[in-house]
Coordinates of C-alpha atoms and ligand atoms in Angstrom, one line a residue:
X1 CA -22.3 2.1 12.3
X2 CA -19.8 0.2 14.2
X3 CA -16.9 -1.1 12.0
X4 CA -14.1 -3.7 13.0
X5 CA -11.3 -2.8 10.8
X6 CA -8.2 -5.5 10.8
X7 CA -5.2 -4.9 9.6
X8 CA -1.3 -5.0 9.4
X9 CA 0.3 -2.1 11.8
X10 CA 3.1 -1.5 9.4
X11 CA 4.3 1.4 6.6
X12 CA 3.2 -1.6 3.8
X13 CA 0.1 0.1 1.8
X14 CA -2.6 -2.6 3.2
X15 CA -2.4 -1.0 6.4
X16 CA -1.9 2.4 5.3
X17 CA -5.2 1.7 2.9
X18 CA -6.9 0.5 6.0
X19 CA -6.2 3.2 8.5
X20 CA -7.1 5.8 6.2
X21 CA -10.4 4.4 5.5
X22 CA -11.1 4.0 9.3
X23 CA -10.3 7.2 9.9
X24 CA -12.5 8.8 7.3
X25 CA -15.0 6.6 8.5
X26 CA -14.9 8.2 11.8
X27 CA -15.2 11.5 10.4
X28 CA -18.2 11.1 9.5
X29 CA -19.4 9.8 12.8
X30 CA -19.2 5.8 12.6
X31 CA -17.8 4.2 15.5
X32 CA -14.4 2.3 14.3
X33 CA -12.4 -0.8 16.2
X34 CA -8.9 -0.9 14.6
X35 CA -7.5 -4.3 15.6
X36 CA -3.6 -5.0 15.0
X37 CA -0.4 -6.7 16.5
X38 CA 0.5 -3.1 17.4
X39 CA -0.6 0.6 16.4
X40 CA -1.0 1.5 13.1
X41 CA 1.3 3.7 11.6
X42 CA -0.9 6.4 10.1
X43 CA -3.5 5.7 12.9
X44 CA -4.9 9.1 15.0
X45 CA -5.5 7.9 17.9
X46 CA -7.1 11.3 19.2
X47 CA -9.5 11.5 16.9
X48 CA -13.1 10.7 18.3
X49 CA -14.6 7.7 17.8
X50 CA -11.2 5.7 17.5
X51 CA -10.6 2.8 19.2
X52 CA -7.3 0.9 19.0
X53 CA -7.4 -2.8 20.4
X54 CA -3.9 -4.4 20.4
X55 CA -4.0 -8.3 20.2
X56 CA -2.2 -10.1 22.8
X57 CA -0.4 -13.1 22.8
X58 CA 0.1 -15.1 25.5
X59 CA 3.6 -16.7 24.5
X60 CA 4.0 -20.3 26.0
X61 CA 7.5 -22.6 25.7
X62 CA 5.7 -25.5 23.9
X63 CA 5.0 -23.4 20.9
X64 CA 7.7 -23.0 18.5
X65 CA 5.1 -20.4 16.1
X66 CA 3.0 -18.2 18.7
X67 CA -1.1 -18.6 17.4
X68 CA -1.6 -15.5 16.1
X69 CA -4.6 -16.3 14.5
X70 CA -6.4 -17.7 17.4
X71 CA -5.9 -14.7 19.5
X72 CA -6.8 -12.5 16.6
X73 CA -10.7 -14.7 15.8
X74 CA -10.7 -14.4 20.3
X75 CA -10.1 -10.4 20.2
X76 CA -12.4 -10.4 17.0
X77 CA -15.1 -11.9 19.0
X78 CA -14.4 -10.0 22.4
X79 CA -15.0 -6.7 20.3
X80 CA -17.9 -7.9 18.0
X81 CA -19.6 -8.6 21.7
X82 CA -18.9 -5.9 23.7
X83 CA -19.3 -2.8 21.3
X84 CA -21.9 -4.4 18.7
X85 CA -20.0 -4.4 16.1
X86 CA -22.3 -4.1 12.6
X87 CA -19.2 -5.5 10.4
X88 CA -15.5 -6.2 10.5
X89 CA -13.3 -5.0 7.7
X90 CA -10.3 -7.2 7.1
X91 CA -7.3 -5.8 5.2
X92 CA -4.9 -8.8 3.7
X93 CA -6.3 -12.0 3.6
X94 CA -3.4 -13.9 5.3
X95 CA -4.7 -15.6 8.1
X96 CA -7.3 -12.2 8.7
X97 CA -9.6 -13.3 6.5
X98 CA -9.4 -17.1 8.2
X99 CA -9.5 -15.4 11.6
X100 CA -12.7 -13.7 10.8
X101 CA -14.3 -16.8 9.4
X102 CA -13.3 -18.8 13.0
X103 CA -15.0 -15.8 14.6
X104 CA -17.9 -15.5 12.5
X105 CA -18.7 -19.2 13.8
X106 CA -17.9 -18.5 17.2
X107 CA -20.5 -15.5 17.2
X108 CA -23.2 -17.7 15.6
X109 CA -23.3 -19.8 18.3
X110 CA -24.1 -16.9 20.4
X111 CA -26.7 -15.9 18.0
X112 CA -24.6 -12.8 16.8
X113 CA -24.4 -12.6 12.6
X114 CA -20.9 -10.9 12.0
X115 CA -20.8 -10.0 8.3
X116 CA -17.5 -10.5 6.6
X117 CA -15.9 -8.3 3.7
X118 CA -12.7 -8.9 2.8
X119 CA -10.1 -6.7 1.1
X120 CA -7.5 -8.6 -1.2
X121 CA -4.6 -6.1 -1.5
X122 CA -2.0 -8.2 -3.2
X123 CA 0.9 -10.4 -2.5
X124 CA -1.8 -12.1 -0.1
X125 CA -2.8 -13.6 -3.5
X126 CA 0.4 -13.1 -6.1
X127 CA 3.1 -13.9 -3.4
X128 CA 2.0 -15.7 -0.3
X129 CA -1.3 -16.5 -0.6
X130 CA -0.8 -19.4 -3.8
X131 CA 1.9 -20.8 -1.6
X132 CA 1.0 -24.8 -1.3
X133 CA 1.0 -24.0 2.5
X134 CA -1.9 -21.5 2.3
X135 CA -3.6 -21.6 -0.8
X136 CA -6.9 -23.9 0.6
X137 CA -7.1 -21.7 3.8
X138 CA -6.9 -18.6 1.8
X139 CA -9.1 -20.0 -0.9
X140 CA -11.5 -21.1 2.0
X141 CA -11.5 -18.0 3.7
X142 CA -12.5 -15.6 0.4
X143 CA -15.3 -18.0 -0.2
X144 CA -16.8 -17.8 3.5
X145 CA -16.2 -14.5 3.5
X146 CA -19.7 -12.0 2.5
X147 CA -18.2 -9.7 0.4
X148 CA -14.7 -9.9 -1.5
X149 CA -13.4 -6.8 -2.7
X150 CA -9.8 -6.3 -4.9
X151 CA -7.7 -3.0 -5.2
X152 CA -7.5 -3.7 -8.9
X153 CA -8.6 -5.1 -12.3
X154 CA -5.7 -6.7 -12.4
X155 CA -5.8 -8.3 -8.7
X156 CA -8.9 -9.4 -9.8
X157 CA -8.3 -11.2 -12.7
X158 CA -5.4 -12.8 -10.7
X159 CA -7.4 -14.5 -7.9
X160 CA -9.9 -16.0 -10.4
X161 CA -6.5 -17.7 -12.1
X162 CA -5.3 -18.6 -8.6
X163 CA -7.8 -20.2 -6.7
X164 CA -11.4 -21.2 -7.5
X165 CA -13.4 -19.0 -6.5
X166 CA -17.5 -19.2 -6.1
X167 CA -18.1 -15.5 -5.6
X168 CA -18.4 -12.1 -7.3
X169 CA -15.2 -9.5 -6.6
X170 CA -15.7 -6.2 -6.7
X171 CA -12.7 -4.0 -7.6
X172 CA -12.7 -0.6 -4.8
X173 CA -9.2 1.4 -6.1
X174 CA -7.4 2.7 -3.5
X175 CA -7.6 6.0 -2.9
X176 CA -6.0 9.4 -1.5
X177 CA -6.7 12.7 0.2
X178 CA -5.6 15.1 -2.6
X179 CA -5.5 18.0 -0.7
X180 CA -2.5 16.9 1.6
X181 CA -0.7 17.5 -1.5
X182 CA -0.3 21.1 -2.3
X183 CA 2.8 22.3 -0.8
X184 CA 5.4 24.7 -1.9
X185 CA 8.8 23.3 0.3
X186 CA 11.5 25.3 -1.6
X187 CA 13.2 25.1 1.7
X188 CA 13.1 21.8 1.7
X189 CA 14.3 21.0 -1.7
X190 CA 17.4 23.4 -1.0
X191 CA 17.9 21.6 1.5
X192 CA 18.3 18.0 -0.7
X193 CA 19.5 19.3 -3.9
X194 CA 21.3 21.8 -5.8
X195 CA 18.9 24.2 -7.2
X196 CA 19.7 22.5 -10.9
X197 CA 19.3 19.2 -9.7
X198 CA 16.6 17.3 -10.2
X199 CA 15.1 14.8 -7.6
X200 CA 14.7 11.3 -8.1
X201 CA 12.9 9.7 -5.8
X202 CA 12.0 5.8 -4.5
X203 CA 9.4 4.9 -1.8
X204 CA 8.6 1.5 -0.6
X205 CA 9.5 -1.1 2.3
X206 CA 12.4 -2.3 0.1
X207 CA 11.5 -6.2 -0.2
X208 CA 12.7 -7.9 -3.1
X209 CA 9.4 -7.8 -5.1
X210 CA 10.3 -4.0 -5.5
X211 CA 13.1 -4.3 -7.1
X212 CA 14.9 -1.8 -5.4
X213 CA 18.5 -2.6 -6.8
X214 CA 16.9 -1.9 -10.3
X215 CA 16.4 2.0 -8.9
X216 CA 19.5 2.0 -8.2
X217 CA 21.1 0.9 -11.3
X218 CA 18.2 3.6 -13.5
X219 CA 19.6 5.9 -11.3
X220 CA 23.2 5.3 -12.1
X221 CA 22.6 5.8 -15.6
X222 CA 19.7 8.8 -15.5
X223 CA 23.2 10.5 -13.2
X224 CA 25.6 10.2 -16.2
X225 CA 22.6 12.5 -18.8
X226 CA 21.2 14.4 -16.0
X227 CA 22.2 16.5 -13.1
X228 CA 20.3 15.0 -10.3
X229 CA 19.7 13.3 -6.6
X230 CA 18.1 10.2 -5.8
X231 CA 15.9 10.0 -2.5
X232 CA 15.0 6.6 -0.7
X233 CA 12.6 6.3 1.6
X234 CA 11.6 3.5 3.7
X235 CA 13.1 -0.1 4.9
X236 CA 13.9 -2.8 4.4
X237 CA 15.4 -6.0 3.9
X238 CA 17.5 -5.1 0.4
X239 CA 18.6 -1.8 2.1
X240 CA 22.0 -3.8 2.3
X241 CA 21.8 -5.2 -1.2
X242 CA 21.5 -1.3 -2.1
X243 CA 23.9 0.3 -0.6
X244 CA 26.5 -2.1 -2.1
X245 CA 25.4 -1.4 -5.7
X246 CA 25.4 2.9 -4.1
X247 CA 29.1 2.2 -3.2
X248 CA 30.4 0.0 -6.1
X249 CA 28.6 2.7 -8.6
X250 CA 30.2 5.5 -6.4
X251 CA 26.4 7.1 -6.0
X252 CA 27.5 7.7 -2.4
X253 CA 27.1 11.7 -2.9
X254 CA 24.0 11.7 -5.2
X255 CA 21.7 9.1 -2.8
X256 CA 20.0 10.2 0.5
X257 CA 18.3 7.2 2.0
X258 CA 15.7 9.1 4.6
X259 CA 14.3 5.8 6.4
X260 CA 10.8 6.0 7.4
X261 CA 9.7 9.8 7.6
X262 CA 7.1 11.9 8.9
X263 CA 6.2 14.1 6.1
X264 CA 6.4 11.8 3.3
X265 CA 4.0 14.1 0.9
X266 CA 6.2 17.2 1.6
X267 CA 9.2 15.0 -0.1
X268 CA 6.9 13.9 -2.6
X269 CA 6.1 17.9 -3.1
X270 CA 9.8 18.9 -4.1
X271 CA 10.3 15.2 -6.6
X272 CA 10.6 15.9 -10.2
X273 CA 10.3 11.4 -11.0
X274 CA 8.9 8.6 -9.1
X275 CA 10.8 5.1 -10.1
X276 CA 8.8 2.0 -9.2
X277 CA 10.5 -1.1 -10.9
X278 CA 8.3 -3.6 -9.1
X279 CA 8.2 -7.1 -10.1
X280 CA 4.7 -7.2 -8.7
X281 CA 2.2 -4.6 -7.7
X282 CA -1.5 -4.9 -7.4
X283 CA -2.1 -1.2 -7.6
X284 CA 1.2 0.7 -6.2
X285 CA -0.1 3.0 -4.0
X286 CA 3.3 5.1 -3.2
X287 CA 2.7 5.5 -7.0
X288 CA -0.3 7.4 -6.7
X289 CA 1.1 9.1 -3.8
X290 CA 3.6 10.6 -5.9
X291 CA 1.0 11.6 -8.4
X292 CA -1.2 13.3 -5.9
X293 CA 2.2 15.6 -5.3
X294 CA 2.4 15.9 -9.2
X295 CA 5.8 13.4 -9.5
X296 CA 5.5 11.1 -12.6
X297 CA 6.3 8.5 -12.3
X298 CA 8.6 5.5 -14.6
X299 CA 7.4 2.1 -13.6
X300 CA 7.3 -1.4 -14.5
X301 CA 4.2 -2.9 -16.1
X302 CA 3.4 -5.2 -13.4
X303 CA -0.1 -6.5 -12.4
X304 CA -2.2 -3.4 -11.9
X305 CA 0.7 -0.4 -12.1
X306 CA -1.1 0.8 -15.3
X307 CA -4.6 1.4 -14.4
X308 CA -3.0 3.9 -11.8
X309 CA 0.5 5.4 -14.0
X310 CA -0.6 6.1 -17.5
X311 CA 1.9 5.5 -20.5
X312 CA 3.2 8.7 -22.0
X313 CA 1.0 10.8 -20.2
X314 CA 1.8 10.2 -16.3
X315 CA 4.9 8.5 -16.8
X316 CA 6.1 5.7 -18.7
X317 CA 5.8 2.2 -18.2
X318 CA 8.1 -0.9 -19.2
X319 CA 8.7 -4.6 -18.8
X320 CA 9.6 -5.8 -15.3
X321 CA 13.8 -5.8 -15.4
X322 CA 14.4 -4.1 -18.1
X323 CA 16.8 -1.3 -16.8
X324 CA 17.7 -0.3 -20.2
X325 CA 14.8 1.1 -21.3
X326 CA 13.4 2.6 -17.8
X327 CA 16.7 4.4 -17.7
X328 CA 15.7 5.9 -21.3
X329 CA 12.7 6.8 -20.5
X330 CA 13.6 8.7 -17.2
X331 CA 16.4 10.8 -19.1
X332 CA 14.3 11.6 -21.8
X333 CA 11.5 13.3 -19.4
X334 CA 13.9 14.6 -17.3
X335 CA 15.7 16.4 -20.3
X336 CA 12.6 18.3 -21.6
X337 CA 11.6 20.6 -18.8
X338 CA 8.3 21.0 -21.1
X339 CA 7.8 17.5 -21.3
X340 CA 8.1 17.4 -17.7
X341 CA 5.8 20.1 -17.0
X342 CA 2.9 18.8 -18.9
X343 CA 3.4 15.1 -17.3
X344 CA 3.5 16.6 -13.7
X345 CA 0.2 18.3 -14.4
X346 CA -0.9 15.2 -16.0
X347 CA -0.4 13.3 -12.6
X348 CA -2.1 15.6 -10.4
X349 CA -4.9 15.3 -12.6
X350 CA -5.1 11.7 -13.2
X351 CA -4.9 11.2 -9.5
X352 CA -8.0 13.1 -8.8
X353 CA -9.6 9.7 -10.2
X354 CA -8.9 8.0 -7.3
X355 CA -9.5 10.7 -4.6
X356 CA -11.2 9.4 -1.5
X357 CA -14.4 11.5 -2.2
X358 CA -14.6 9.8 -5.2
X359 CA -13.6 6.0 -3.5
X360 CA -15.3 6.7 0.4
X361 CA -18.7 6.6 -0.6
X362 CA -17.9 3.0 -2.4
X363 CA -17.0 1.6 1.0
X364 CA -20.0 3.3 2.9
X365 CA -22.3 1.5 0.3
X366 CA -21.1 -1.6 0.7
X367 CA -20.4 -1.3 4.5
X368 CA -24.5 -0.5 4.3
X369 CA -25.7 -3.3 1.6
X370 CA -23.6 -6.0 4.5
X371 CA -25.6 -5.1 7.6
Ligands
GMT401 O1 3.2 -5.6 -0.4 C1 2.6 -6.5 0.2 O2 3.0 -7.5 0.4 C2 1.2 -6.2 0.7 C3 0.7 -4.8 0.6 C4 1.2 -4.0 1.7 O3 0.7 -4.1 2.8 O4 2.1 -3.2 1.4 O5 0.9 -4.2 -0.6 C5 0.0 -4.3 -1.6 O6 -1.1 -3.5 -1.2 C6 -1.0 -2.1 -1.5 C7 -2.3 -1.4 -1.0 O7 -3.4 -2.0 -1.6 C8 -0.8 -2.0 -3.0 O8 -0.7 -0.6 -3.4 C9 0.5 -2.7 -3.4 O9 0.6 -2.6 -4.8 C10 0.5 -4.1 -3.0 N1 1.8 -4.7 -3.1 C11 2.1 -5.7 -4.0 O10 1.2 -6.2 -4.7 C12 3.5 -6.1 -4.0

């Protein structure tokens, strides 16, 4: 086959989602067109059958917003023409899902059927999407698209309530290549912690729907019961916002903020907890990541967290703000190295589920029953 695959270039999990699939794609010999603003962050580049086209913009003084969308539905149709594309994949429906429509129509007219799927993967339906300024051009663009697919139940459920839709949505999880998750880093984790210590750790782009001041403040308290670090990764805009609440608590010596790393699943390997406090999530991905790398994980309850982290068996899940008791439930696991034990194995195992030999083959299917 030869797949179009949109998507966002940066660390957020839509893009991540999307250049793993592509690339697994690949591997199995289908000819994939990644098309972005830039390069994708996860994206191999020297693997065969990997193509990376980057869409330009012509910037021009009379435009105060730049038309992204029309140079992406012009690149769309440029590619779709010149490498016979059989589908193209889009990741986020904001405007991807609108660019592909504008480009379906354009091809039509040339007597080329592009077929359509789009993936929701979240706040392009919670967050941005139901904004007055999108919602009819979102809700357009899922209906004119051929196939819908959602990360989640949950995600489901909440684009039915949000716009009126005319179409089946099938749920695909998301998934993850299990085996880049058996390390044994003791170097590393010397390295990061005392050898008592436990590690605490906190992955995301730090936006405001993830609550990051909330880790903060469960890490304050887990501190005062249990010896232990906290590890940040990523960033973002409430990196400032943290910090303050890391210098007013006097955290400075227990928090490592790491930026954006390389090996993300090696400091995933030496974590003993996962905190994601999101206010929403439509699957939390960095979730199962930790999971893969046996980390349970204490989360909120939000949209579809707990079809991914299991209550009292991966982790523990609570109500969205509610520092008090994520804070309790943290301590308690961290104070019975049993307990702990038996939840990390727990993880691992749960996140077999969702590994991409299980998840791949959905995508293939469906990537056939469109062309
Ligand atoms: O966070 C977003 O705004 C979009 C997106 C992204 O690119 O990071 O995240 C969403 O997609 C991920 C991959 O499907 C999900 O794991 C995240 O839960 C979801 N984020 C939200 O719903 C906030």
């Amino acid at each position: 086959m030869n797949i179009g695959i949109v998507c966002y270039p940066t660390y957020g999990g839509s893009g991540i989602v999307a250049t793993e699939l592509g690339m697994e794609m690949s591997k199995k010999g289908h000819n994939v067109h990644f098309i972005s603003y830039s390069l994708p962050a996860r994206l191999d580049v020297t693997i065969p059958n990997i193509f990376f086209h980057q869409v330009h913009i012509e910037e021009y003084e009379l435009f105060h917003y730049q038309p992204y969308s029309l140079a992406l539905s012009t690149l769309m149709v440029e590619i779709a023409e010149n490498n016979g594309l059989d589908l193209i994949h889009v990741h986020y429906a904001i405007p991807h899902a609108y660019a592909a429509y504008i480009a379906k129509q354009i091809l039509k007219e040339k007597n080329i059927e592009l077929p359509i799927i789009t993936t929701l993967h979240g706040t392009d339906i919670t967050l941005v999407g139901k904004h007055p300024s999108y919602q009819s051009a979102v809700e357009f663009s899922i209906n004119r698209s051929d196939v819908v697919t959602t990360v989640s139940q949950s995600l489901k459920q909440d684009t039915y309530e949000v716009f009126n839709i005319q179409k089946d949505i099938q749920v695909i999880p998301n998934f993850i290549d299990n085996s880049l998750y058996k390390f044994d880093c003791k170097d590393l984790r010397e390295n990061l912690a005392q050898k008592q210590e436990k590690i605490v750790i906190h992955v995301s782009n730090l936006r405001k729907v993830k609550r990051v001041t909330d880790v903060i403040k469960i890490f304050n308290e887990i501190q005062k019961k249990v010896e232990c670090k906290l590890i940040i990764v990523g960033e973002g805009p409430e990196l400032e916002a943290m910090n303050n609440l890391i210098n007013e608590f006097h955290l400075q010596d227990k928090v490592r903020i790491l930026g954006k790393v390389k090996d993300l699943n090696k400091i995933l390997c030496i974590s003993d907890l996962f905190l994601l406090p999101s206010s929403k999530e439509s699957f939390g991905l960095a979730a199962l990541e930790a999971m893969a790398a046996g980390v349970p994980v204490v989360s909120s309850n939000a949209g579809g967290i707990p079809e991914v982290n299991i209550e009292n068996s991966t982790g523990f899940l609570r109500d969205i703000g509610d520092v008090e008791a994520m804070s309790q439930a943290s301590i308690k696991l961290l104070s019975d190295d049993e307990k702990l034990e038996q939840f990390k194995k727990n993880a691992r195992q749960n996140a077999l589920k969702f590994d991409l030999n299980q998840i791949l083959p959905q995508y293939e299917k469906l990537y056939q029953s469109v062309i």
